[in-house]
Amino acid sequence: MKYSKLNLAKEAISHKGFVKKIPDIFRMVKMWRKGTYPMKSIDIILPLLGILYVISPIDLLPEFAIPVLGVMDDLAVLSLTIPKLIKEVDKFLLWEAEQKYSGTKIIDAEIVK
């Protein structure tokens, strides 16, 4: 089976409801840029750069030159970036809920599907 960047991107966005969290990602970045949401720059920039790398036609290991390794580098980047981004969005959603109910402090929470 031949893998393409499009197929890899489709597999990545199906990870843990990634598509449902896209509006939350945009809201998180917007609030971070305004200075409302406290977050380290590296925690958002690296995952977004990883996703841009996978989408980009430029690769360190191109698929046409080295077919198996070319796909493997994209999979490695996705396996690191998507979970990190999802984790940051989940932290943001907890922070946002805490801000909404400012009288109530969320100490520990579990995300239930």
Short mmCIF file of N, CA and C in Angstrom, two decimals:
data_model
loop_
_atom_site.label_atom_id
_atom_site.label_comp_id
_atom_site.label_asym_id
_atom_site.label_seq_id
_atom_site.Cartn_x
_atom_site.Cartn_y
_atom_site.Cartn_z
N MET A 1 0.84 -1.17 0.00
CA MET A 1 0.00 0.00 0.00
C MET A 1 0.88 1.24 0.00
N LYS A 2 0.60 2.14 -0.87
CA LYS A 2 1.40 3.35 -1.01
C LYS A 2 0.79 4.45 -0.13
N TYR A 3 1.67 5.06 0.67
CA TYR A 3 1.24 6.15 1.54
C TYR A 3 1.55 7.48 0.88
N SER A 4 0.68 8.41 1.07
CA SER A 4 0.91 9.75 0.60
C SER A 4 0.72 10.70 1.77
N LYS A 5 1.15 11.92 1.59
CA LYS A 5 0.99 12.91 2.67
C LYS A 5 -0.48 13.14 2.98
N LEU A 6 -1.31 13.07 1.97
CA LEU A 6 -2.74 13.27 2.20
C LEU A 6 -3.30 12.17 3.09
N ASN A 7 -2.93 10.92 2.82
CA ASN A 7 -3.40 9.81 3.65
C ASN A 7 -2.87 9.94 5.08
N LEU A 8 -1.61 10.33 5.22
CA LEU A 8 -1.03 10.51 6.55
C LEU A 8 -1.76 11.61 7.32
N ALA A 9 -2.07 12.69 6.64
CA ALA A 9 -2.78 13.80 7.28
C ALA A 9 -4.17 13.35 7.73
N LYS A 10 -4.85 12.56 6.90
CA LYS A 10 -6.18 12.05 7.25
C LYS A 10 -6.11 11.17 8.49
N GLU A 11 -5.09 10.30 8.56
CA GLU A 11 -4.94 9.44 9.72
C GLU A 11 -4.64 10.26 10.97
N ALA A 12 -3.84 11.29 10.82
CA ALA A 12 -3.44 12.09 11.97
C ALA A 12 -4.61 12.87 12.55
N ILE A 13 -5.44 13.44 11.69
CA ILE A 13 -6.53 14.27 12.21
C ILE A 13 -7.64 13.43 12.81
N SER A 14 -7.64 12.13 12.55
CA SER A 14 -8.64 11.28 13.19
C SER A 14 -8.22 10.90 14.60
N HIS A 15 -7.03 11.30 15.03
CA HIS A 15 -6.49 10.96 16.35
C HIS A 15 -7.26 11.66 17.46
N LYS A 16 -7.94 10.88 18.30
CA LYS A 16 -8.62 11.37 19.50
C LYS A 16 -9.51 12.59 19.28
N GLY A 17 -10.27 12.59 18.22
CA GLY A 17 -11.20 13.69 18.00
C GLY A 17 -10.52 14.99 17.63
N PHE A 18 -9.42 14.90 16.91
CA PHE A 18 -8.65 16.09 16.55
C PHE A 18 -9.51 17.10 15.78
N VAL A 19 -10.35 16.61 14.87
CA VAL A 19 -11.17 17.50 14.06
C VAL A 19 -12.12 18.31 14.94
N LYS A 20 -12.67 17.68 15.97
CA LYS A 20 -13.60 18.38 16.87
C LYS A 20 -12.89 19.47 17.67
N LYS A 21 -11.58 19.32 17.85
CA LYS A 21 -10.83 20.27 18.67
C LYS A 21 -10.19 21.40 17.87
N ILE A 22 -10.36 21.40 16.56
CA ILE A 22 -9.76 22.45 15.74
C ILE A 22 -10.26 23.85 16.14
N PRO A 23 -11.57 24.06 16.37
CA PRO A 23 -12.00 25.40 16.82
C PRO A 23 -11.37 25.77 18.17
N ASP A 24 -11.19 24.78 19.03
CA ASP A 24 -10.55 25.04 20.33
C ASP A 24 -9.09 25.44 20.15
N ILE A 25 -8.43 24.84 19.18
CA ILE A 25 -7.02 25.19 18.90
C ILE A 25 -6.93 26.65 18.47
N PHE A 26 -7.80 27.05 17.56
CA PHE A 26 -7.79 28.45 17.10
C PHE A 26 -8.10 29.41 18.25
N ARG A 27 -9.08 29.04 19.09
CA ARG A 27 -9.43 29.87 20.24
C ARG A 27 -8.26 29.95 21.22
N MET A 28 -7.58 28.82 21.44
CA MET A 28 -6.43 28.79 22.35
C MET A 28 -5.31 29.69 21.84
N VAL A 29 -4.99 29.59 20.56
CA VAL A 29 -3.92 30.41 19.98
C VAL A 29 -4.29 31.89 20.05
N LYS A 30 -5.56 32.21 19.78
CA LYS A 30 -6.01 33.60 19.84
C LYS A 30 -5.87 34.16 21.25
N MET A 31 -6.29 33.40 22.25
CA MET A 31 -6.20 33.87 23.63
C MET A 31 -4.75 33.93 24.10
N TRP A 32 -3.92 33.03 23.62
CA TRP A 32 -2.49 33.06 23.95
C TRP A 32 -1.82 34.30 23.37
N ARG A 33 -2.16 34.62 22.11
CA ARG A 33 -1.57 35.80 21.47
C ARG A 33 -2.01 37.09 22.16
N LYS A 34 -3.24 37.12 22.66
CA LYS A 34 -3.73 38.30 23.39
C LYS A 34 -3.09 38.42 24.77
N GLY A 35 -2.52 37.32 25.26
CA GLY A 35 -1.93 37.32 26.58
C GLY A 35 -2.90 36.89 27.67
N THR A 36 -4.08 36.47 27.27
CA THR A 36 -5.09 36.04 28.23
C THR A 36 -4.78 34.65 28.78
N TYR A 37 -4.36 33.75 27.91
CA TYR A 37 -4.08 32.37 28.30
C TYR A 37 -2.58 32.20 28.52
N PRO A 38 -2.17 31.85 29.74
CA PRO A 38 -0.74 31.68 30.01
C PRO A 38 -0.24 30.32 29.50
N MET A 39 0.71 30.36 28.58
CA MET A 39 1.27 29.13 28.04
C MET A 39 2.66 29.45 27.51
N LYS A 40 3.55 28.48 27.62
CA LYS A 40 4.88 28.66 27.06
C LYS A 40 4.77 28.67 25.54
N SER A 41 5.51 29.54 24.90
CA SER A 41 5.48 29.64 23.43
C SER A 41 5.85 28.33 22.77
N ILE A 42 6.83 27.64 23.33
CA ILE A 42 7.32 26.41 22.72
C ILE A 42 6.25 25.32 22.71
N ASP A 43 5.32 25.36 23.69
CA ASP A 43 4.28 24.33 23.77
C ASP A 43 3.26 24.43 22.65
N ILE A 44 3.15 25.57 22.00
CA ILE A 44 2.22 25.70 20.88
C ILE A 44 2.95 25.78 19.54
N ILE A 45 4.11 26.39 19.55
CA ILE A 45 4.83 26.59 18.29
C ILE A 45 5.34 25.26 17.72
N LEU A 46 5.93 24.41 18.55
CA LEU A 46 6.47 23.15 18.05
C LEU A 46 5.41 22.23 17.44
N PRO A 47 4.27 22.00 18.11
CA PRO A 47 3.25 21.17 17.45
C PRO A 47 2.74 21.76 16.14
N LEU A 48 2.55 23.08 16.10
CA LEU A 48 2.07 23.68 14.86
C LEU A 48 3.11 23.60 13.75
N LEU A 49 4.38 23.76 14.10
CA LEU A 49 5.44 23.60 13.10
C LEU A 49 5.51 22.15 12.59
N GLY A 50 5.28 21.20 13.48
CA GLY A 50 5.27 19.80 13.08
C GLY A 50 4.17 19.50 12.09
N ILE A 51 2.99 20.04 12.34
CA ILE A 51 1.87 19.83 11.41
C ILE A 51 2.15 20.52 10.07
N LEU A 52 2.73 21.71 10.13
CA LEU A 52 3.09 22.39 8.88
C LEU A 52 4.15 21.61 8.10
N TYR A 53 5.08 20.97 8.80
CA TYR A 53 6.10 20.16 8.14
C TYR A 53 5.47 19.00 7.38
N VAL A 54 4.50 18.35 8.00
CA VAL A 54 3.86 17.20 7.35
C VAL A 54 3.05 17.65 6.14
N ILE A 55 2.39 18.78 6.25
CA ILE A 55 1.57 19.29 5.14
C ILE A 55 2.45 19.82 4.01
N SER A 56 3.59 20.37 4.35
CA SER A 56 4.49 20.98 3.38
C SER A 56 5.01 19.97 2.35
N PRO A 57 5.19 20.39 1.11
CA PRO A 57 5.75 19.49 0.09
C PRO A 57 7.27 19.31 0.25
N ILE A 58 7.90 20.12 1.07
CA ILE A 58 9.35 20.02 1.27
C ILE A 58 9.62 19.09 2.45
N ASP A 59 10.50 18.11 2.24
CA ASP A 59 10.83 17.11 3.26
C ASP A 59 12.33 16.96 3.41
N LEU A 60 12.74 16.55 4.60
CA LEU A 60 14.14 16.18 4.79
C LEU A 60 14.44 14.86 4.08
N LEU A 61 13.50 13.94 4.16
CA LEU A 61 13.60 12.66 3.47
C LEU A 61 12.42 12.56 2.51
N PRO A 62 12.61 12.94 1.24
CA PRO A 62 11.48 12.94 0.29
C PRO A 62 10.97 11.53 -0.02
N GLU A 63 9.65 11.42 -0.17
CA GLU A 63 9.01 10.13 -0.44
C GLU A 63 9.44 9.54 -1.79
N PHE A 64 9.67 10.40 -2.78
CA PHE A 64 10.01 9.88 -4.09
C PHE A 64 11.43 9.35 -4.14
N ALA A 65 12.33 9.86 -3.31
CA ALA A 65 13.72 9.40 -3.30
C ALA A 65 13.90 8.17 -2.42
N ILE A 66 13.33 8.21 -1.24
CA ILE A 66 13.44 7.11 -0.28
C ILE A 66 12.02 6.79 0.18
N PRO A 67 11.30 5.92 -0.54
CA PRO A 67 9.88 5.73 -0.27
C PRO A 67 9.51 5.37 1.18
N VAL A 68 10.17 4.40 1.77
CA VAL A 68 9.77 3.97 3.11
C VAL A 68 10.20 4.99 4.16
N LEU A 69 11.44 5.44 4.10
CA LEU A 69 11.92 6.41 5.08
C LEU A 69 11.26 7.77 4.93
N GLY A 70 10.88 8.11 3.72
CA GLY A 70 10.19 9.38 3.49
C GLY A 70 8.86 9.45 4.21
N VAL A 71 8.17 8.34 4.28
CA VAL A 71 6.89 8.28 4.99
C VAL A 71 7.14 8.19 6.49
N MET A 72 8.20 7.47 6.87
CA MET A 72 8.48 7.28 8.29
C MET A 72 8.80 8.60 9.00
N ASP A 73 9.47 9.51 8.34
CA ASP A 73 9.77 10.78 9.02
C ASP A 73 8.49 11.58 9.26
N ASP A 74 7.56 11.52 8.31
CA ASP A 74 6.27 12.19 8.52
C ASP A 74 5.48 11.54 9.66
N LEU A 75 5.49 10.21 9.71
CA LEU A 75 4.80 9.51 10.79
C LEU A 75 5.42 9.84 12.14
N ALA A 76 6.73 9.93 12.18
CA ALA A 76 7.41 10.26 13.44
C ALA A 76 7.02 11.66 13.91
N VAL A 77 7.00 12.61 12.98
CA VAL A 77 6.62 13.98 13.34
C VAL A 77 5.17 14.02 13.82
N LEU A 78 4.28 13.33 13.12
CA LEU A 78 2.87 13.30 13.53
C LEU A 78 2.69 12.63 14.88
N SER A 79 3.42 11.56 15.12
CA SER A 79 3.25 10.85 16.39
C SER A 79 3.72 11.68 17.57
N LEU A 80 4.57 12.65 17.33
CA LEU A 80 5.01 13.55 18.40
C LEU A 80 4.14 14.79 18.53
N THR A 81 3.70 15.33 17.42
CA THR A 81 3.01 16.62 17.46
C THR A 81 1.53 16.54 17.82
N ILE A 82 0.81 15.59 17.25
CA ILE A 82 -0.63 15.51 17.49
C ILE A 82 -0.94 15.26 18.97
N PRO A 83 -0.32 14.28 19.62
CA PRO A 83 -0.62 14.10 21.05
C PRO A 83 -0.25 15.32 21.90
N LYS A 84 0.86 15.98 21.57
CA LYS A 84 1.27 17.18 22.31
C LYS A 84 0.24 18.30 22.13
N LEU A 85 -0.23 18.48 20.92
CA LEU A 85 -1.23 19.52 20.66
C LEU A 85 -2.55 19.20 21.36
N ILE A 86 -2.98 17.95 21.32
CA ILE A 86 -4.20 17.53 21.99
C ILE A 86 -4.08 17.76 23.50
N LYS A 87 -2.92 17.45 24.05
CA LYS A 87 -2.68 17.64 25.49
C LYS A 87 -2.79 19.13 25.86
N GLU A 88 -2.21 19.98 25.03
CA GLU A 88 -2.28 21.42 25.28
C GLU A 88 -3.70 21.95 25.16
N VAL A 89 -4.46 21.44 24.20
CA VAL A 89 -5.85 21.87 24.04
C VAL A 89 -6.68 21.42 25.24
N ASP A 90 -6.43 20.22 25.74
CA ASP A 90 -7.15 19.75 26.91
C ASP A 90 -6.84 20.62 28.13
N LYS A 91 -5.57 21.01 28.30
CA LYS A 91 -5.20 21.93 29.38
C LYS A 91 -5.93 23.27 29.22
N PHE A 92 -6.00 23.74 27.98
CA PHE A 92 -6.68 25.00 27.70
C PHE A 92 -8.16 24.91 28.05
N LEU A 93 -8.81 23.81 27.68
CA LEU A 93 -10.23 23.66 27.96
C LEU A 93 -10.49 23.62 29.46
N LEU A 94 -9.61 22.98 30.22
CA LEU A 94 -9.75 22.99 31.68
C LEU A 94 -9.57 24.40 32.23
N TRP A 95 -8.57 25.12 31.72
CA TRP A 95 -8.34 26.49 32.15
C TRP A 95 -9.54 27.37 31.82
N GLU A 96 -10.08 27.18 30.61
CA GLU A 96 -11.23 27.97 30.18
C GLU A 96 -12.45 27.71 31.07
N ALA A 97 -12.67 26.45 31.43
CA ALA A 97 -13.78 26.11 32.32
C ALA A 97 -13.57 26.72 33.70
N GLU A 98 -12.33 26.72 34.16
CA GLU A 98 -12.02 27.32 35.45
C GLU A 98 -12.29 28.82 35.43
N GLN A 99 -11.96 29.48 34.31
CA GLN A 99 -12.21 30.91 34.19
C GLN A 99 -13.70 31.21 34.14
N LYS A 100 -14.44 30.33 33.49
CA LYS A 100 -15.89 30.53 33.36
C LYS A 100 -16.57 30.42 34.72
N TYR A 101 -16.13 29.46 35.49
CA TYR A 101 -16.69 29.26 36.83
C TYR A 101 -15.62 29.69 37.84
N SER A 102 -15.35 30.99 37.87
CA SER A 102 -14.24 31.51 38.66
C SER A 102 -14.36 31.24 40.15
N GLY A 103 -15.55 31.06 40.65
CA GLY A 103 -15.71 30.74 42.06
C GLY A 103 -15.34 29.31 42.39
N THR A 104 -15.30 28.45 41.36
CA THR A 104 -14.99 27.04 41.54
C THR A 104 -13.61 26.76 40.99
N LYS A 105 -12.81 26.05 41.75
CA LYS A 105 -11.46 25.69 41.30
C LYS A 105 -11.46 24.24 40.87
N ILE A 106 -10.99 23.97 39.66
CA ILE A 106 -10.88 22.61 39.16
C ILE A 106 -9.50 22.10 39.57
N ILE A 107 -9.49 21.10 40.43
CA ILE A 107 -8.22 20.57 40.93
C ILE A 107 -7.73 19.44 40.02
N ASP A 108 -8.57 18.50 39.77
CA ASP A 108 -8.18 17.37 38.93
C ASP A 108 -9.42 16.97 38.14
N ALA A 109 -9.22 16.68 36.89
CA ALA A 109 -10.35 16.31 36.05
C ALA A 109 -9.93 15.22 35.09
N GLU A 110 -10.88 14.44 34.70
CA GLU A 110 -10.63 13.37 33.75
C GLU A 110 -11.55 13.60 32.56
N ILE A 111 -11.00 13.43 31.38
CA ILE A 111 -11.78 13.62 30.17
C ILE A 111 -12.44 12.29 29.83
N VAL A 112 -13.77 12.29 29.74
CA VAL A 112 -14.53 11.06 29.49
C VAL A 112 -15.15 11.17 28.11
N LYS A 113 -14.99 10.11 27.34
CA LYS A 113 -15.55 10.11 25.98
C LYS A 113 -16.99 9.69 26.01
#
